[in-house]
């Protein structure tokens, strides 16, 4: 599943990072670190749902669950059958 | 009574947490009218001090202008104090409609509807106009009131990177299937003082059949050659479908806002926008003042020209003194300090020197981008600006940051 991590990381970099040199790794805090605001999280959720053909219930799509690439991957894996 | 000690404790600990994070906000009491020179009591109970204000949105210096005050007095005498009704019952006077018509003319739109504030305009407009078949695509740095308004609307939402038209274009392609698309921007962004690239954005909207929304609260009255706003500056007058703006900043600074734009959209607001339907509109005394403001601005560009000259003088002075500024040409001039504690100390030291300016830091601006936000006014005279520059030099020297680059300030103080 290393691959999924990198796909998510790449998406976050493309979609949210203003500055190419900014540090981003699997544990960088995205929401609490101010990289992704809770409003913009919607496009990330939609990306994951389309890419992996899953439905993440809104109540599971919390700022905590979306805070790092690692936690996002863990969440997505719960819904992949 | 059910306000038990336990309940009190719930709030108490939340407030303590805010204090511990250094985010506790405190008001400063001003004992004079709003102007370049004000008298301030801070902290509460301290002696009142005379200071120069460089943090008001009083861009045109009209907040206490004698002609505006006089017009407000006359309005109070002829139309009374309150309406005791919402607009559509018995809360609309001739002067309310007059102000709507004058704003339509001033902004170059089709029609206008007043709201109690621009916060209310932004809270009401999206829900009144869009449905779940539609999408709102907003710049990531739009004002909090727009974010709240979008939350109240059932349309889908998406965002694009700040002022990044390539990213916006991708989003417009992604949402090609929606019934209506609305692209949402601030005209001038209040934290950095940069203006939206409305010429390019308007072109994209035409290409992808999307409507264009601009909140021109920090632009109406002074941005553009005749002060009509960001759409004038960018050469797209008549191409912005929805403009919201406030009367609480340059346009007299009292209160009130409006939605101005396509006539069907304004009519939808009159039928459906909840802050319009369920809250009293702007008081007659304020309407009378704003009418005078628009007269002053339509007769001459003198005030916005003076503001432009003052802004250039201020930017040049700070740059020569060796400060790091955010690039731009609006009267919002952020002096970058990067470190939050430095910004707070700097603001306190400026106050000791008789200059009133506020430090901004996370979460109001991104982490590591703390600053003193200065705002220039046509109400400032050169001697105000010179005094303020002296104070900035003195405090800058004290903290040893004059002539330092961004990297050097960060090396010295950390982020
Ligand atoms: C961009 C923007 N929109 C709206 C508002 C709210 O204006 P009002 O005071 O009229 O509610 C503000 C004020 O802070 C603002 O900066």
GROMACS .gro file of C-alpha atoms and ligand atoms in nm:
model
  512
    1UNK     CA    1   0.000   0.000   0.000
    2UNK     CA    2   0.303   0.229  -0.024
    3UNK     CA    3   0.157   0.329  -0.355
    4UNK     CA    4  -0.163   0.475  -0.210
    5UNK     CA    5   0.042   0.685   0.029
    6UNK     CA    6   0.230   0.837  -0.258
    7UNK     CA    7  -0.080   0.899  -0.464
    8UNK     CA    8  -0.240   1.086  -0.174
    9UNK     CA    9   0.081   1.276  -0.102
   10UNK     CA   10   0.110   1.382  -0.465
   11UNK     CA   11  -0.253   1.494  -0.474
   12UNK     CA   12  -0.207   1.702  -0.159
   13UNK     CA   13   0.105   1.862  -0.301
   14UNK     CA   14  -0.065   1.945  -0.631
   15UNK     CA   15  -0.394   2.059  -0.486
   16UNK     CA   16  -0.294   2.246  -0.172
   17UNK     CA   17   0.071   2.344  -0.158
   18UNK     CA   18   0.151   2.699  -0.266
   19UNK     CA   19   0.524   2.655  -0.251
   20UNK     CA   20   0.692   2.357  -0.422
   21UNK     CA   21   0.980   2.350  -0.171
   22UNK     CA   22   0.760   2.334   0.134
   23UNK     CA   23   0.820   2.024   0.343
   24UNK     CA   24   0.555   1.756   0.302
   25UNK     CA   25   0.575   1.399   0.431
   26UNK     CA   26   0.335   1.126   0.540
   27UNK     CA   27   0.304   1.279   0.888
   28UNK     CA   28   0.292   1.651   0.807
   29UNK     CA   29  -0.013   1.794   0.984
   30UNK     CA   30  -0.235   1.912   0.700
   31UNK     CA   31  -0.538   2.063   0.870
   32UNK     CA   32  -0.397   2.156   1.211
   33UNK     CA   33  -0.087   2.280   1.026
   34UNK     CA   34  -0.293   2.515   0.811
   35UNK     CA   35  -0.209   2.352   0.474
   36UNK     CA   36  -0.564   2.230   0.409
   37UNK     CA   37  -0.855   2.430   0.550
   38UNK     CA   38  -1.162   2.238   0.653
   39UNK     CA   39  -1.354   2.386   0.361
   40UNK     CA   40  -1.103   2.267   0.103
   41UNK     CA   41  -1.103   1.922   0.258
   42UNK     CA   42  -1.413   1.853   0.049
   43UNK     CA   43  -1.216   1.822  -0.272
   44UNK     CA   44  -0.975   1.581  -0.106
   45UNK     CA   45  -1.263   1.363   0.011
   46UNK     CA   46  -1.417   1.364  -0.334
   47UNK     CA   47  -1.083   1.274  -0.491
   48UNK     CA   48  -1.043   0.973  -0.261
   49UNK     CA   49  -1.398   0.856  -0.321
   50UNK     CA   50  -1.362   0.873  -0.699
   51UNK     CA   51  -1.014   0.730  -0.711
   52UNK     CA   52  -1.088   0.429  -0.487
   53UNK     CA   53  -1.454   0.392  -0.570
   54UNK     CA   54  -1.566   0.423  -0.207
   55UNK     CA   55  -1.808   0.629   0.002
   56UNK     CA   56  -1.667   0.794   0.314
   57UNK     CA   57  -1.956   0.892   0.542
   58UNK     CA   58  -1.947   1.263   0.636
   59UNK     CA   59  -1.924   1.184   1.006
   60UNK     CA   60  -1.603   0.988   0.944
   61UNK     CA   61  -1.447   1.267   0.738
   62UNK     CA   62  -1.329   1.456   1.046
   63UNK     CA   63  -1.042   1.705   1.052
   64UNK     CA   64  -0.854   1.454   1.271
   65UNK     CA   65  -0.899   1.169   1.024
   66UNK     CA   66  -0.777   1.394   0.741
   67UNK     CA   67  -0.488   1.547   0.928
   68UNK     CA   68  -0.199   1.348   0.781
   69UNK     CA   69  -0.140   1.139   0.472
   70UNK     CA   70  -0.096   0.837   0.700
   71UNK     CA   71  -0.430   0.887   0.874
   72UNK     CA   72  -0.605   0.947   0.541
   73UNK     CA   73  -0.468   0.621   0.403
   74UNK     CA   74  -0.583   0.438   0.717
   75UNK     CA   75  -0.932   0.581   0.672
   76UNK     CA   76  -0.952   0.492   0.304
   77UNK     CA   77  -0.844   0.136   0.378
   78UNK     CA   78  -1.138   0.088   0.611
   79UNK     CA   79  -1.371   0.142   0.319
   80UNK     CA   80  -1.193  -0.052   0.047
   81UNK     CA   81  -1.350  -0.392   0.033
   82UNK     CA   82  -3.172   2.890   3.682
   83UNK     CA   83  -2.966   2.628   3.519
   84UNK     CA   84  -2.638   2.808   3.496
   85UNK     CA   85  -2.462   2.578   3.739
   86UNK     CA   86  -2.097   2.583   3.842
   87UNK     CA   87  -2.042   2.296   3.605
   88UNK     CA   88  -2.180   2.494   3.313
   89UNK     CA   89  -1.975   2.797   3.412
   90UNK     CA   90  -1.671   2.571   3.423
   91UNK     CA   91  -1.729   2.448   3.068
   92UNK     CA   92  -1.700   2.800   2.933
   93UNK     CA   93  -1.430   2.899   3.179
   94UNK     CA   94  -1.196   2.627   3.063
   95UNK     CA   95  -1.254   2.712   2.698
   96UNK     CA   96  -1.172   3.076   2.769
   97UNK     CA   97  -0.861   2.972   2.961
   98UNK     CA   98  -0.750   2.770   2.664
   99UNK     CA   99  -0.788   3.073   2.437
  100UNK     CA  100  -0.580   3.277   2.684
  101UNK     CA  101  -0.311   3.009   2.707
  102UNK     CA  102  -0.275   3.004   2.330
  103UNK     CA  103  -0.222   3.381   2.333
  104UNK     CA  104  -0.534   3.432   2.120
  105UNK     CA  105  -0.746   3.623   2.370
  106UNK     CA  106  -0.883   3.936   2.206
  107UNK     CA  107  -0.931   4.257   2.399
  108UNK     CA  108  -1.096   4.577   2.287
  109UNK     CA  109  -0.933   4.916   2.313
  110UNK     CA  110  -1.169   5.198   2.401
  111UNK     CA  111  -1.152   5.503   2.177
  112UNK     CA  112  -1.273   5.823   2.342
  113UNK     CA  113  -1.292   6.032   2.025
  114UNK     CA  114  -1.446   6.019   1.679
  115UNK     CA  115  -1.279   5.786   1.426
  116UNK     CA  116  -1.002   5.976   1.246
  117UNK     CA  117  -0.626   5.990   1.188
  118UNK     CA  118  -0.578   6.130   1.539
  119UNK     CA  119  -0.765   5.940   1.809
  120UNK     CA  120  -0.770   5.914   2.188
  121UNK     CA  121  -0.734   5.563   2.323
  122UNK     CA  122  -0.774   5.400   2.662
  123UNK     CA  123  -0.563   5.084   2.671
  124UNK     CA  124  -0.549   4.870   2.867
  125UNK     CA  125  -0.889   4.930   3.020
  126UNK     CA  126  -0.853   5.185   3.303
  127UNK     CA  127  -0.523   5.330   3.173
  128UNK     CA  128  -0.487   5.700   3.097
  129UNK     CA  129  -0.626   5.810   2.765
  130UNK     CA  130  -0.349   5.866   2.506
  131UNK     CA  131  -0.346   6.059   2.182
  132UNK     CA  132  -0.224   5.834   1.904
  133UNK     CA  133  -0.216   5.823   1.525
  134UNK     CA  134  -0.444   5.554   1.389
  135UNK     CA  135  -0.300   5.344   1.106
  136UNK     CA  136  -0.522   5.039   1.140
  137UNK     CA  137  -0.871   5.163   1.046
  138UNK     CA  138  -1.056   5.080   0.725
  139UNK     CA  139  -1.125   5.454   0.702
  140UNK     CA  140  -0.953   5.459   0.362
  141UNK     CA  141  -1.107   5.781   0.237
  142UNK     CA  142  -1.108   5.963   0.571
  143UNK     CA  143  -1.486   6.005   0.553
  144UNK     CA  144  -1.584   5.844   0.884
  145UNK     CA  145  -1.606   6.180   1.058
  146UNK     CA  146  -1.615   6.414   0.758
  147UNK     CA  147  -1.818   6.727   0.845
  148UNK     CA  148  -2.034   6.706   0.529
  149UNK     CA  149  -2.120   6.344   0.603
  150UNK     CA  150  -2.199   6.419   0.968
  151UNK     CA  151  -2.418   6.711   0.858
  152UNK     CA  152  -2.606   6.499   0.605
  153UNK     CA  153  -2.663   6.235   0.873
  154UNK     CA  154  -2.803   6.502   1.108
  155UNK     CA  155  -3.040   6.618   0.837
  156UNK     CA  156  -3.147   6.263   0.768
  157UNK     CA  157  -3.214   6.209   1.134
  158UNK     CA  158  -3.430   6.522   1.144
  159UNK     CA  159  -3.630   6.447   0.828
  160UNK     CA  160  -3.661   6.066   0.836
  161UNK     CA  161  -3.635   5.991   1.207
  162UNK     CA  162  -3.425   5.746   1.401
  163UNK     CA  163  -3.562   5.397   1.346
  164UNK     CA  164  -3.796   5.203   1.122
  165UNK     CA  165  -3.920   4.939   1.366
  166UNK     CA  166  -3.981   4.705   1.075
  167UNK     CA  167  -3.809   4.490   0.815
  168UNK     CA  168  -3.797   4.622   0.460
  169UNK     CA  169  -4.098   4.445   0.307
  170UNK     CA  170  -4.346   4.524   0.583
  171UNK     CA  171  -4.304   4.894   0.652
  172UNK     CA  172  -3.928   4.941   0.677
  173UNK     CA  173  -3.848   5.094   0.337
  174UNK     CA  174  -3.816   5.470   0.293
  175UNK     CA  175  -3.763   5.662  -0.030
  176UNK     CA  176  -3.400   5.713   0.070
  177UNK     CA  177  -3.337   5.338   0.092
  178UNK     CA  178  -3.437   5.297  -0.271
  179UNK     CA  179  -3.242   5.612  -0.359
  180UNK     CA  180  -2.929   5.463  -0.209
  181UNK     CA  181  -2.984   5.138  -0.401
  182UNK     CA  182  -3.013   5.332  -0.726
  183UNK     CA  183  -2.704   5.540  -0.651
  184UNK     CA  184  -2.499   5.231  -0.576
  185UNK     CA  185  -2.616   5.072  -0.902
  186UNK     CA  186  -2.494   5.378  -1.088
  187UNK     CA  187  -2.170   5.404  -0.891
  188UNK     CA  188  -2.075   5.039  -0.942
  189UNK     CA  189  -2.202   5.021  -1.301
  190UNK     CA  190  -2.438   4.731  -1.237
  191UNK     CA  191  -2.806   4.659  -1.313
  192UNK     CA  192  -2.963   4.677  -0.966
  193UNK     CA  193  -2.878   4.680  -0.595
  194UNK     CA  194  -3.033   4.559  -0.269
  195UNK     CA  195  -2.926   4.685   0.074
  196UNK     CA  196  -2.844   4.452   0.363
  197UNK     CA  197  -2.788   4.532   0.733
  198UNK     CA  198  -2.417   4.460   0.675
  199UNK     CA  199  -2.191   4.304   0.414
  200UNK     CA  200  -2.160   4.005   0.646
  201UNK     CA  201  -2.537   3.969   0.601
  202UNK     CA  202  -2.513   4.021   0.225
  203UNK     CA  203  -2.262   3.738   0.203
  204UNK     CA  204  -2.465   3.524   0.442
  205UNK     CA  205  -2.779   3.563   0.230
  206UNK     CA  206  -2.685   3.582  -0.134
  207UNK     CA  207  -2.561   3.229  -0.211
  208UNK     CA  208  -2.856   3.051  -0.057
  209UNK     CA  209  -3.097   3.287  -0.233
  210UNK     CA  210  -2.949   3.224  -0.576
  211UNK     CA  211  -2.805   2.871  -0.594
  212UNK     CA  212  -2.938   2.517  -0.544
  213UNK     CA  213  -2.784   2.172  -0.507
  214UNK     CA  214  -2.754   2.148  -0.886
  215UNK     CA  215  -2.495   2.426  -0.876
  216UNK     CA  216  -2.136   2.476  -0.763
  217UNK     CA  217  -1.952   2.757  -0.585
  218UNK     CA  218  -1.581   2.774  -0.661
  219UNK     CA  219  -1.407   3.008  -0.420
  220UNK     CA  220  -1.057   3.145  -0.377
  221UNK     CA  221  -0.901   2.988  -0.067
  222UNK     CA  222  -0.850   3.323   0.106
  223UNK     CA  223  -1.200   3.471   0.078
  224UNK     CA  224  -1.338   3.652   0.381
  225UNK     CA  225  -1.493   3.460   0.672
  226UNK     CA  226  -1.839   3.601   0.596
  227UNK     CA  227  -1.830   3.440   0.250
  228UNK     CA  228  -1.730   3.108   0.403
  229UNK     CA  229  -2.027   3.129   0.639
  230UNK     CA  230  -2.257   3.220   0.349
  231UNK     CA  231  -2.139   2.924   0.145
  232UNK     CA  232  -2.199   2.694   0.442
  233UNK     CA  233  -2.563   2.802   0.443
  234UNK     CA  234  -2.609   2.717   0.075
  235UNK     CA  235  -2.691   2.371  -0.058
  236UNK     CA  236  -2.481   2.410  -0.375
  237UNK     CA  237  -2.163   2.204  -0.394
  238UNK     CA  238  -1.847   2.386  -0.311
  239UNK     CA  239  -1.490   2.370  -0.422
  240UNK     CA  240  -1.188   2.595  -0.387
  241UNK     CA  241  -0.889   2.711  -0.589
  242UNK     CA  242  -0.544   2.818  -0.475
  243UNK     CA  243  -0.524   3.185  -0.391
  244UNK     CA  244  -0.527   3.396  -0.709
  245UNK     CA  245  -0.417   3.094  -0.913
  246UNK     CA  246  -0.608   3.114  -1.243
  247UNK     CA  247  -0.459   2.790  -1.378
  248UNK     CA  248  -0.598   2.604  -1.079
  249UNK     CA  249  -0.932   2.783  -1.119
  250UNK     CA  250  -0.949   2.672  -1.481
  251UNK     CA  251  -0.901   2.308  -1.377
  252UNK     CA  252  -1.186   2.344  -1.130
  253UNK     CA  253  -1.412   2.499  -1.394
  254UNK     CA  254  -1.342   2.200  -1.618
  255UNK     CA  255  -1.405   1.958  -1.333
  256UNK     CA  256  -1.748   2.110  -1.268
  257UNK     CA  257  -1.854   2.151  -1.631
  258UNK     CA  258  -2.169   1.944  -1.569
  259UNK     CA  259  -2.328   2.173  -1.309
  260UNK     CA  260  -2.639   2.382  -1.383
  261UNK     CA  261  -2.477   2.705  -1.259
  262UNK     CA  262  -2.117   2.780  -1.166
  263UNK     CA  263  -2.024   3.077  -0.947
  264UNK     CA  264  -1.661   3.186  -0.909
  265UNK     CA  265  -1.612   3.367  -0.579
  266UNK     CA  266  -1.338   3.618  -0.490
  267UNK     CA  267  -1.256   3.911  -0.269
  268UNK     CA  268  -1.168   4.217  -0.480
  269UNK     CA  269  -0.887   4.313  -0.246
  270UNK     CA  270  -0.770   4.057   0.012
  271UNK     CA  271  -0.762   4.225   0.348
  272UNK     CA  272  -0.468   4.044   0.503
  273UNK     CA  273  -0.214   4.077   0.220
  274UNK     CA  274  -0.363   4.378   0.040
  275UNK     CA  275  -0.338   4.210  -0.301
  276UNK     CA  276  -0.612   4.251  -0.564
  277UNK     CA  277  -0.786   3.965  -0.747
  278UNK     CA  278  -0.677   3.912  -1.108
  279UNK     CA  279  -1.029   3.990  -1.224
  280UNK     CA  280  -0.942   4.044  -1.590
  281UNK     CA  281  -0.813   3.688  -1.626
  282UNK     CA  282  -1.081   3.546  -1.400
  283UNK     CA  283  -1.360   3.720  -1.595
  284UNK     CA  284  -1.219   3.577  -1.916
  285UNK     CA  285  -1.225   3.225  -1.771
  286UNK     CA  286  -1.582   3.278  -1.653
  287UNK     CA  287  -1.684   3.371  -2.005
  288UNK     CA  288  -1.504   3.073  -2.153
  289UNK     CA  289  -1.668   2.825  -1.913
  290UNK     CA  290  -2.009   2.993  -1.879
  291UNK     CA  291  -1.962   3.068  -1.509
  292UNK     CA  292  -2.092   3.365  -1.310
  293UNK     CA  293  -1.847   3.593  -1.130
  294UNK     CA  294  -1.880   3.713  -0.769
  295UNK     CA  295  -1.659   3.977  -0.605
  296UNK     CA  296  -1.668   4.108  -0.247
  297UNK     CA  297  -1.529   4.459  -0.291
  298UNK     CA  298  -1.546   4.566   0.074
  299UNK     CA  299  -1.178   4.670   0.072
  300UNK     CA  300  -1.201   4.841  -0.268
  301UNK     CA  301  -1.531   5.025  -0.316
  302UNK     CA  302  -1.470   5.399  -0.322
  303UNK     CA  303  -1.098   5.404  -0.397
  304UNK     CA  304  -0.965   5.119  -0.614
  305UNK     CA  305  -0.970   5.200  -0.988
  306UNK     CA  306  -0.922   5.538  -1.154
  307UNK     CA  307  -1.254   5.674  -1.030
  308UNK     CA  308  -1.280   5.453  -0.722
  309UNK     CA  309  -1.553   5.220  -0.848
  310UNK     CA  310  -1.364   4.912  -0.733
  311UNK     CA  311  -1.153   4.619  -0.845
  312UNK     CA  312  -1.366   4.570  -1.157
  313UNK     CA  313  -1.270   4.920  -1.269
  314UNK     CA  314  -0.900   4.863  -1.194
  315UNK     CA  315  -0.907   4.541  -1.400
  316UNK     CA  316  -1.113   4.680  -1.687
  317UNK     CA  317  -1.409   4.445  -1.637
  318UNK     CA  318  -1.689   4.682  -1.537
  319UNK     CA  319  -2.020   4.528  -1.639
  320UNK     CA  320  -1.870   4.178  -1.635
  321UNK     CA  321  -1.901   4.103  -1.264
  322UNK     CA  322  -2.239   3.941  -1.207
  323UNK     CA  323  -2.254   3.986  -0.828
  324UNK     CA  324  -2.070   4.251  -0.624
  325UNK     CA  325  -2.109   4.264  -0.249
  326UNK     CA  326  -1.966   4.552  -0.054
  327UNK     CA  327  -1.983   4.735   0.277
  328UNK     CA  328  -2.062   5.088   0.390
  329UNK     CA  329  -1.860   5.011   0.702
  330UNK     CA  330  -1.516   5.089   0.563
  331UNK     CA  331  -1.430   5.354   0.299
  332UNK     CA  332  -1.790   5.460   0.230
  333UNK     CA  333  -1.839   5.647   0.556
  334UNK     CA  334  -1.753   5.358   0.784
  335UNK     CA  335  -2.081   5.340   0.978
  336UNK     CA  336  -2.247   5.013   0.881
  337UNK     CA  337  -2.450   4.838   0.615
  338UNK     CA  338  -2.382   4.650   0.297
  339UNK     CA  339  -2.536   4.551  -0.033
  340UNK     CA  340  -2.558   4.303  -0.316
  341UNK     CA  341  -2.529   4.473  -0.654
  342UNK     CA  342  -2.536   4.306  -0.993
  343UNK     CA  343  -2.766   4.136  -1.242
  344UNK     CA  344  -3.124   4.242  -1.190
  345UNK     CA  345  -3.266   3.889  -1.167
  346UNK     CA  346  -3.011   3.803  -0.898
  347UNK     CA  347  -3.097   4.113  -0.698
  348UNK     CA  348  -3.466   4.028  -0.733
  349UNK     CA  349  -3.399   3.673  -0.609
  350UNK     CA  350  -3.235   3.826  -0.302
  351UNK     CA  351  -3.539   4.048  -0.245
  352UNK     CA  352  -3.761   3.741  -0.254
  353UNK     CA  353  -3.543   3.493  -0.069
  354UNK     CA  354  -3.239   3.629   0.116
  355UNK     CA  355  -3.297   3.569   0.484
  356UNK     CA  356  -3.094   3.854   0.637
  357UNK     CA  357  -3.290   4.091   0.411
  358UNK     CA  358  -3.625   3.936   0.496
  359UNK     CA  359  -3.580   3.888   0.869
  360UNK     CA  360  -3.367   4.178   0.992
  361UNK     CA  361  -3.407   4.554   0.989
  362UNK     CA  362  -3.213   4.730   0.717
  363UNK     CA  363  -2.975   5.025   0.752
  364UNK     CA  364  -3.106   5.308   0.973
  365UNK     CA  365  -3.219   5.627   0.797
  366UNK     CA  366  -2.944   5.833   0.958
  367UNK     CA  367  -2.679   5.604   0.810
  368UNK     CA  368  -2.849   5.592   0.469
  369UNK     CA  369  -2.840   5.973   0.463
  370UNK     CA  370  -2.469   5.972   0.542
  371UNK     CA  371  -2.386   5.718   0.270
  372UNK     CA  372  -2.586   5.917   0.012
  373UNK     CA  373  -2.362   6.215   0.090
  374UNK     CA  374  -2.050   5.998   0.064
  375UNK     CA  375  -2.152   5.890  -0.286
  376UNK     CA  376  -2.214   6.253  -0.383
  377UNK     CA  377  -1.866   6.347  -0.265
  378UNK     CA  378  -1.703   6.058  -0.451
  379UNK     CA  379  -1.900   6.112  -0.772
  380UNK     CA  380  -1.808   6.482  -0.780
  381UNK     CA  381  -1.432   6.441  -0.751
  382UNK     CA  382  -1.158   6.179  -0.732
  383UNK     CA  383  -0.955   6.404  -0.502
  384UNK     CA  384  -0.980   6.178  -0.198
  385UNK     CA  385  -0.886   5.853  -0.370
  386UNK     CA  386  -0.602   6.035  -0.547
  387UNK     CA  387  -0.472   6.159  -0.214
  388UNK     CA  388  -0.501   5.807  -0.074
  389UNK     CA  389  -0.297   5.674  -0.366
  390UNK     CA  390  -0.027   5.939  -0.310
  391UNK     CA  391  -0.021   5.871   0.067
  392UNK     CA  392   0.009   5.498   0.005
  393UNK     CA  393   0.303   5.545  -0.232
  394UNK     CA  394   0.473   5.775   0.021
  395UNK     CA  395   0.420   5.525   0.303
  396UNK     CA  396   0.546   5.225   0.106
  397UNK     CA  397   0.852   5.415  -0.009
  398UNK     CA  398   0.930   5.533   0.345
  399UNK     CA  399   0.902   5.186   0.496
  400UNK     CA  400   1.104   5.028   0.216
  401UNK     CA  401   1.382   5.285   0.252
  402UNK     CA  402   1.382   5.228   0.628
  403UNK     CA  403   1.462   4.863   0.556
  404UNK     CA  404   1.137   4.680   0.631
  405UNK     CA  405   1.010   4.374   0.445
  406UNK     CA  406   0.666   4.455   0.297
  407UNK     CA  407   0.410   4.250   0.107
  408UNK     CA  408   0.422   4.370  -0.252
  409UNK     CA  409   0.120   4.559  -0.376
  410UNK     CA  410  -0.035   4.893  -0.451
  411UNK     CA  411  -0.342   4.904  -0.225
  412UNK     CA  412  -0.358   5.106   0.099
  413UNK     CA  413  -0.326   4.782   0.297
  414UNK     CA  414   0.048   4.761   0.362
  415UNK     CA  415   0.160   4.460   0.570
  416UNK     CA  416   0.498   4.499   0.742
  417UNK     CA  417   0.628   4.143   0.767
  418UNK     CA  418   0.782   4.028   1.096
  419UNK     CA  419   0.713   3.649   1.057
  420UNK     CA  420   0.741   3.573   1.431
  421UNK     CA  421   0.418   3.608   1.633
  422UNK     CA  422   0.578   3.734   1.953
  423UNK     CA  423   0.784   3.989   1.763
  424UNK     CA  424   0.465   4.118   1.599
  425UNK     CA  425   0.297   4.158   1.939
  426UNK     CA  426   0.601   4.331   2.093
  427UNK     CA  427   0.636   4.556   1.792
  428UNK     CA  428   0.275   4.667   1.812
  429UNK     CA  429   0.309   4.741   2.185
  430UNK     CA  430   0.627   4.946   2.126
  431UNK     CA  431   0.462   5.142   1.845
  432UNK     CA  432   0.179   5.228   2.081
  433UNK     CA  433   0.434   5.363   2.330
  434UNK     CA  434   0.554   5.586   2.047
  435UNK     CA  435   0.201   5.711   1.982
  436UNK     CA  436   0.124   5.490   1.682
  437UNK     CA  437  -0.176   5.259   1.685
  438UNK     CA  438  -0.125   4.951   1.464
  439UNK     CA  439  -0.204   4.590   1.534
  440UNK     CA  440  -0.003   4.270   1.502
  441UNK     CA  441  -0.161   3.980   1.315
  442UNK     CA  442  -0.048   3.621   1.358
  443UNK     CA  443  -0.171   3.261   1.332
  444UNK     CA  444  -0.456   3.167   1.298
  445UNK     CA  445  -0.560   3.499   1.138
  446UNK     CA  446  -0.269   3.467   0.894
  447UNK     CA  447  -0.071   3.148   0.814
  448UNK     CA  448   0.186   3.027   1.067
  449UNK     CA  449   0.519   3.206   1.024
  450UNK     CA  450   0.366   3.505   0.847
  451UNK     CA  451   0.307   3.734   1.146
  452UNK     CA  452   0.297   4.100   1.060
  453UNK     CA  453   0.188   4.451   1.148
  454UNK     CA  454  -0.092   4.539   0.907
  455UNK     CA  455  -0.092   4.910   0.832
  456UNK     CA  456  -0.377   5.081   0.651
  457UNK     CA  457  -0.337   5.421   0.495
  458UNK     CA  458  -0.610   5.682   0.469
  459UNK     CA  459  -0.684   5.999   0.277
  460UNK     CA  460  -0.741   6.139   0.625
  461UNK     CA  461  -0.366   6.111   0.694
  462UNK     CA  462  -0.150   6.415   0.629
  463UNK     CA  463   0.219   6.384   0.544
  464UNK     CA  464   0.311   6.482   0.900
  465UNK     CA  465   0.108   6.185   1.033
  466UNK     CA  466   0.295   5.953   0.800
  467UNK     CA  467   0.633   6.106   0.890
  468UNK     CA  468   0.566   6.062   1.261
  469UNK     CA  469   0.459   5.705   1.204
  470UNK     CA  470   0.770   5.638   0.993
  471UNK     CA  471   0.990   5.776   1.271
  472UNK     CA  472   0.822   5.542   1.518
  473UNK     CA  473   0.864   5.241   1.286
  474UNK     CA  474   1.234   5.322   1.240
  475UNK     CA  475   1.289   5.360   1.612
  476UNK     CA  476   1.107   5.038   1.704
  477UNK     CA  477   1.263   4.853   1.408
  478UNK     CA  478   1.607   4.957   1.529
  479UNK     CA  479   1.529   4.849   1.885
  480UNK     CA  480   1.446   4.500   1.758
  481UNK     CA  481   1.741   4.498   1.520
  482UNK     CA  482   1.549   4.413   1.205
  483UNK     CA  483   1.608   4.717   0.982
  484UNK     CA  484   1.764   4.611   0.653
  485UNK     CA  485   1.725   4.241   0.731
  486UNK     CA  486   1.581   4.007   0.470
  487UNK     CA  487   1.299   3.763   0.542
  488UNK     CA  488   1.550   3.484   0.602
  489UNK     CA  489   1.760   3.697   0.836
  490UNK     CA  490   1.459   3.799   1.047
  491UNK     CA  491   1.355   3.435   1.074
  492UNK     CA  492   1.710   3.330   1.168
  493UNK     CA  493   1.710   3.592   1.440
  494UNK     CA  494   1.362   3.538   1.586
  495UNK     CA  495   1.247   3.199   1.461
  496UNK     CA  496   0.902   3.130   1.319
  497LIG     C1  497  -1.400   4.122   0.261
  497LIG     C2  498  -1.503   4.157   0.366
  497LIG     N1  499  -1.632   4.127   0.346
  497LIG     C3  500  -1.726   4.157   0.437
  497LIG     C4  501  -1.695   4.219   0.555
  497LIG     C5  502  -1.805   4.247   0.655
  497LIG     O1  503  -1.850   4.377   0.641
  497LIG     P1  504  -1.960   4.434   0.739
  497LIG     O2  505  -1.887   4.502   0.850
  497LIG     O3  506  -2.040   4.529   0.655
  497LIG     O4  507  -2.043   4.319   0.786
  497LIG     C6  508  -1.564   4.253   0.581
  497LIG     C7  509  -1.530   4.321   0.708
  497LIG     O5  510  -1.444   4.285   0.783
  497LIG     C8  511  -1.464   4.222   0.485
  497LIG     O6  512  -1.335   4.251   0.507
   0.00000   0.00000   0.00000
